[in-house]
Amino acid sequence: MKRAAIPERQPINDGVTGTILQWRGRDQAVVIPPTTDADLVDTSIRPLASGTLTVRYAVRMLGKPHIAIIPSLIVVDAQTILTGEEAWLFLTKRSNLHPRAEVFGFRNDGRDDMILVKLLDLMEPIQVLVFSSGGDVLPTATPTALIAPPDVPDSLVPSRLRGYLTPYPTIAAWHAAMNTSSSDNK
């Protein structure tokens, strides 16, 4: 019996044209469309990257939420191997039926890894990772916010990105929210 060839790994990703901003060295946001230094409302906000960026999505590990894996190939059983969008949909919608399925991909720290589905925490928020280049394995940023004016067309902002990041209409609104949450933690 001849086995089917193993497909090439293919993580889901979205290409965006934007800017990554970092506030006080910790909080990060994706700005679409790209911004200029003139748009910044505070000197504690600085751009990390700008231009065409690759966005990937990672699932956190059970009991280790600081570690997440970007699924690029899932082996459900000997006859079922999934990649790309099909793998992502399986993982987020049906993986509970196959807890021993194997997930291959790069972790958020750049290491290549394999983990069983049952060791992933699908109840934790999906981690958004932004890469300067599609070939990179180590992310440039891990934003938690999306800054996009309401009139930005949906074609420029992937729906998956809108779904996984906290939205803000302007840099000033994001900055105000960060200042508020920062003062709440004191």
mmCIF file of C-alpha atoms in Angstrom:
data_model
loop_
_atom_site.group_PDB
_atom_site.id
_atom_site.type_symbol
_atom_site.label_atom_id
_atom_site.label_comp_id
_atom_site.label_asym_id
_atom_site.label_seq_id
_atom_site.Cartn_x
_atom_site.Cartn_y
_atom_site.Cartn_z
ATOM 1 C CA MET A 1 0.000 0.000 0.000
ATOM 2 C CA LYS A 2 1.458 3.316 -1.100
ATOM 3 C CA ARG A 3 1.212 6.262 1.280
ATOM 4 C CA ALA A 4 0.216 9.707 0.118
ATOM 5 C CA ALA A 5 2.964 12.321 0.071
ATOM 6 C CA ILE A 6 3.123 14.617 3.050
ATOM 7 C CA PRO A 7 2.064 18.110 1.926
ATOM 8 C CA GLU A 8 4.279 21.121 2.433
ATOM 9 C CA ARG A 9 3.633 23.031 5.643
ATOM 10 C CA GLN A 10 1.394 26.038 5.138
ATOM 11 C CA PRO A 11 0.416 28.287 8.056
ATOM 12 C CA ILE A 12 -2.531 30.594 7.545
ATOM 13 C CA ASN A 13 -1.444 34.162 7.151
ATOM 14 C CA ASP A 14 -2.825 37.488 6.142
ATOM 15 C CA GLY A 15 -0.848 40.163 4.365
ATOM 16 C CA VAL A 16 -1.473 43.738 5.470
ATOM 17 C CA THR A 17 0.016 47.100 4.684
ATOM 18 C CA GLY A 18 0.414 48.921 7.951
ATOM 19 C CA THR A 19 2.597 50.047 10.820
ATOM 20 C CA ILE A 20 3.378 48.339 14.111
ATOM 21 C CA LEU A 21 3.454 50.777 17.037
ATOM 22 C CA GLN A 22 4.831 50.100 20.484
ATOM 23 C CA TRP A 23 3.882 52.117 23.566
ATOM 24 C CA ARG A 24 6.307 52.319 26.503
ATOM 25 C CA GLY A 25 8.182 49.253 25.316
ATOM 26 C CA ARG A 26 5.338 46.810 25.942
ATOM 27 C CA ASP A 27 1.905 47.368 24.348
ATOM 28 C CA GLN A 28 1.770 46.944 20.576
ATOM 29 C CA ALA A 29 -0.801 47.789 17.911
ATOM 30 C CA VAL A 30 -1.219 47.290 14.159
ATOM 31 C CA VAL A 31 -2.182 50.518 12.369
ATOM 32 C CA ILE A 32 -3.970 50.229 9.020
ATOM 33 C CA PRO A 33 -3.384 52.152 6.813
ATOM 34 C CA PRO A 34 0.291 52.851 7.670
ATOM 35 C CA THR A 35 1.029 55.877 9.816
ATOM 36 C CA THR A 36 3.772 58.497 9.900
ATOM 37 C CA ASP A 37 5.684 59.912 12.848
ATOM 38 C CA ALA A 38 3.512 63.030 12.551
ATOM 39 C CA ASP A 39 0.482 60.921 13.552
ATOM 40 C CA LEU A 40 2.026 59.869 16.871
ATOM 41 C CA VAL A 41 0.446 61.516 19.909
ATOM 42 C CA ASP A 42 3.204 60.817 22.424
ATOM 43 C CA THR A 43 6.969 60.355 22.314
ATOM 44 C CA SER A 44 6.552 57.089 24.235
ATOM 45 C CA ILE A 45 4.934 55.588 21.104
ATOM 46 C CA ARG A 46 7.409 54.427 18.503
ATOM 47 C CA PRO A 47 7.085 52.550 15.214
ATOM 48 C CA LEU A 48 8.614 49.043 15.125
ATOM 49 C CA ALA A 49 7.934 48.181 11.479
ATOM 50 C CA SER A 50 6.014 49.569 8.549
ATOM 51 C CA GLY A 51 5.051 48.467 5.060
ATOM 52 C CA THR A 52 3.842 45.081 3.866
ATOM 53 C CA LEU A 53 3.581 42.799 6.904
ATOM 54 C CA THR A 54 2.653 39.147 7.343
ATOM 55 C CA VAL A 55 0.179 38.332 10.124
ATOM 56 C CA ARG A 56 -0.056 34.794 11.529
ATOM 57 C CA TYR A 57 -2.153 33.341 14.305
ATOM 58 C CA ALA A 58 -0.988 31.107 17.141
ATOM 59 C CA VAL A 59 -2.724 28.881 19.682
ATOM 60 C CA ARG A 60 -1.429 28.939 23.268
ATOM 61 C CA MET A 61 -0.246 25.824 25.070
ATOM 62 C CA LEU A 62 -2.223 24.453 27.997
ATOM 63 C CA GLY A 63 -0.647 25.576 31.266
ATOM 64 C CA LYS A 64 1.976 27.643 29.405
ATOM 65 C CA PRO A 65 0.100 30.618 27.936
ATOM 66 C CA HIS A 66 3.376 32.411 27.138
ATOM 67 C CA ILE A 67 4.112 29.711 24.539
ATOM 68 C CA ALA A 68 1.974 29.486 21.403
ATOM 69 C CA ILE A 69 2.252 27.538 18.153
ATOM 70 C CA ILE A 70 1.399 28.666 14.631
ATOM 71 C CA PRO A 71 -0.168 25.545 13.084
ATOM 72 C CA SER A 72 1.215 24.803 9.633
ATOM 73 C CA LEU A 73 0.431 21.083 9.319
ATOM 74 C CA ILE A 74 -1.936 18.879 11.299
ATOM 75 C CA VAL A 75 -1.870 15.100 11.177
ATOM 76 C CA VAL A 76 -5.298 13.864 12.242
ATOM 77 C CA ASP A 77 -4.649 10.215 11.334
ATOM 78 C CA ALA A 78 -2.614 8.251 8.771
ATOM 79 C CA GLN A 79 -4.927 9.294 5.918
ATOM 80 C CA THR A 80 -5.774 12.860 6.977
ATOM 81 C CA ILE A 81 -3.156 15.601 6.842
ATOM 82 C CA LEU A 82 -4.294 19.227 6.810
ATOM 83 C CA THR A 83 -2.552 22.510 5.995
ATOM 84 C CA GLY A 84 -3.480 26.159 5.585
ATOM 85 C CA GLU A 85 -7.049 27.311 6.025
ATOM 86 C CA GLU A 86 -8.316 23.720 6.287
ATOM 87 C CA ALA A 87 -5.947 23.037 9.205
ATOM 88 C CA TRP A 88 -6.961 26.278 10.952
ATOM 89 C CA LEU A 89 -10.673 25.516 10.645
ATOM 90 C CA PHE A 90 -10.126 21.980 11.924
ATOM 91 C CA LEU A 91 -8.142 23.235 14.910
ATOM 92 C CA THR A 92 -10.595 25.980 15.881
ATOM 93 C CA LYS A 93 -13.861 24.144 15.099
ATOM 94 C CA ARG A 94 -13.452 20.348 15.282
ATOM 95 C CA SER A 95 -10.191 19.424 17.003
ATOM 96 C CA ASN A 96 -11.968 18.412 20.225
ATOM 97 C CA LEU A 97 -13.036 15.249 18.367
ATOM 98 C CA HIS A 98 -9.377 14.338 17.746
ATOM 99 C CA PRO A 99 -7.366 15.173 20.905
ATOM 100 C CA ARG A 100 -4.372 13.102 19.743
ATOM 101 C CA ALA A 101 -4.002 14.872 16.407
ATOM 102 C CA GLU A 102 -0.494 16.260 15.973
ATOM 103 C CA VAL A 103 0.052 19.970 15.285
ATOM 104 C CA PHE A 104 3.325 20.970 13.596
ATOM 105 C CA GLY A 105 4.536 24.555 13.318
ATOM 106 C CA PHE A 106 6.752 27.289 14.646
ATOM 107 C CA ARG A 107 6.251 28.615 18.143
ATOM 108 C CA ASN A 108 6.081 32.301 19.020
ATOM 109 C CA ASP A 109 9.743 32.056 20.108
ATOM 110 C CA GLY A 110 10.771 30.852 16.630
ATOM 111 C CA ARG A 111 11.327 27.188 17.539
ATOM 112 C CA ASP A 112 9.980 24.429 15.295
ATOM 113 C CA ASP A 113 7.720 22.146 17.338
ATOM 114 C CA MET A 114 5.033 19.462 17.366
ATOM 115 C CA ILE A 115 2.304 19.223 19.994
ATOM 116 C CA LEU A 116 -0.838 17.174 20.471
ATOM 117 C CA VAL A 117 -4.151 18.998 20.163
ATOM 118 C CA LYS A 118 -5.090 18.016 23.720
ATOM 119 C CA LEU A 119 -2.121 20.064 24.998
ATOM 120 C CA LEU A 120 -3.375 23.273 23.376
ATOM 121 C CA ASP A 121 -5.621 25.727 25.217
ATOM 122 C CA LEU A 122 -8.257 26.695 22.677
ATOM 123 C CA MET A 123 -10.118 28.698 25.333
ATOM 124 C CA GLU A 124 -7.243 31.201 25.613
ATOM 125 C CA PRO A 125 -7.293 34.126 23.178
ATOM 126 C CA ILE A 126 -5.549 33.502 19.873
ATOM 127 C CA GLN A 127 -2.165 35.199 19.773
ATOM 128 C CA VAL A 128 -1.602 37.480 16.779
ATOM 129 C CA LEU A 129 1.980 37.558 15.524
ATOM 130 C CA VAL A 130 3.300 40.013 12.940
ATOM 131 C CA PHE A 131 6.336 39.297 10.775
ATOM 132 C CA SER A 132 8.321 41.763 8.665
ATOM 133 C CA SER A 133 8.742 39.094 6.005
ATOM 134 C CA GLY A 134 6.728 36.007 5.069
ATOM 135 C CA GLY A 135 9.824 33.798 5.461
ATOM 136 C CA ASP A 136 10.565 34.864 9.050
ATOM 137 C CA VAL A 137 9.976 32.416 11.900
ATOM 138 C CA LEU A 138 10.559 34.898 14.728
ATOM 139 C CA PRO A 139 7.822 37.568 14.989
ATOM 140 C CA THR A 140 8.561 41.272 14.846
ATOM 141 C CA ALA A 141 5.591 42.044 17.105
ATOM 142 C CA THR A 142 2.750 40.534 19.129
ATOM 143 C CA PRO A 143 0.068 43.223 18.978
ATOM 144 C CA THR A 144 -3.086 43.202 21.069
ATOM 145 C CA ALA A 145 -4.759 46.159 19.349
ATOM 146 C CA LEU A 146 -5.884 47.119 15.855
ATOM 147 C CA ILE A 147 -6.022 50.797 14.963
ATOM 148 C CA ALA A 148 -8.132 51.322 11.854
ATOM 149 C CA PRO A 149 -10.576 54.146 11.175
ATOM 150 C CA PRO A 150 -14.172 52.989 10.625
ATOM 151 C CA ASP A 151 -14.017 54.032 6.967
ATOM 152 C CA VAL A 152 -11.075 51.726 6.129
ATOM 153 C CA PRO A 153 -12.403 49.160 3.614
ATOM 154 C CA ASP A 154 -12.709 45.564 4.759
ATOM 155 C CA SER A 155 -10.424 44.598 1.878
ATOM 156 C CA LEU A 156 -7.510 46.273 3.721
ATOM 157 C CA VAL A 157 -8.208 44.742 7.134
ATOM 158 C CA PRO A 158 -8.591 40.946 7.228
ATOM 159 C CA SER A 159 -11.680 39.847 9.171
ATOM 160 C CA ARG A 160 -9.603 37.378 11.188
ATOM 161 C CA LEU A 161 -7.369 40.253 12.340
ATOM 162 C CA ARG A 162 -10.433 42.309 13.316
ATOM 163 C CA GLY A 163 -11.740 39.337 15.289
ATOM 164 C CA TYR A 164 -8.618 38.667 17.339
ATOM 165 C CA LEU A 165 -7.439 42.206 18.223
ATOM 166 C CA THR A 166 -9.082 44.959 20.276
ATOM 167 C CA PRO A 167 -10.178 47.671 17.807
ATOM 168 C CA TYR A 168 -9.517 51.405 18.126
ATOM 169 C CA PRO A 169 -10.493 54.073 15.558
ATOM 170 C CA THR A 170 -7.402 56.259 16.092
ATOM 171 C CA ILE A 171 -3.931 56.235 17.634
ATOM 172 C CA ALA A 172 -5.185 58.810 20.159
ATOM 173 C CA ALA A 173 -8.016 56.477 21.273
ATOM 174 C CA TRP A 174 -5.561 53.580 21.713
ATOM 175 C CA HIS A 175 -3.145 55.854 23.599
ATOM 176 C CA ALA A 176 -5.946 57.058 25.915
ATOM 177 C CA ALA A 177 -7.004 53.461 26.624
ATOM 178 C CA MET A 178 -3.409 52.456 27.402
ATOM 179 C CA ASN A 179 -3.020 55.439 29.739
ATOM 180 C CA THR A 180 -6.278 54.525 31.496
ATOM 181 C CA SER A 181 -5.349 50.854 31.927
ATOM 182 C CA SER A 182 -1.854 51.861 33.021
ATOM 183 C CA SER A 183 -3.232 54.138 35.741
ATOM 184 C CA ASP A 184 -5.728 51.439 36.821
ATOM 185 C CA ASN A 185 -2.824 49.064 37.513
ATOM 186 C CA LYS A 186 -1.120 51.456 39.936
#
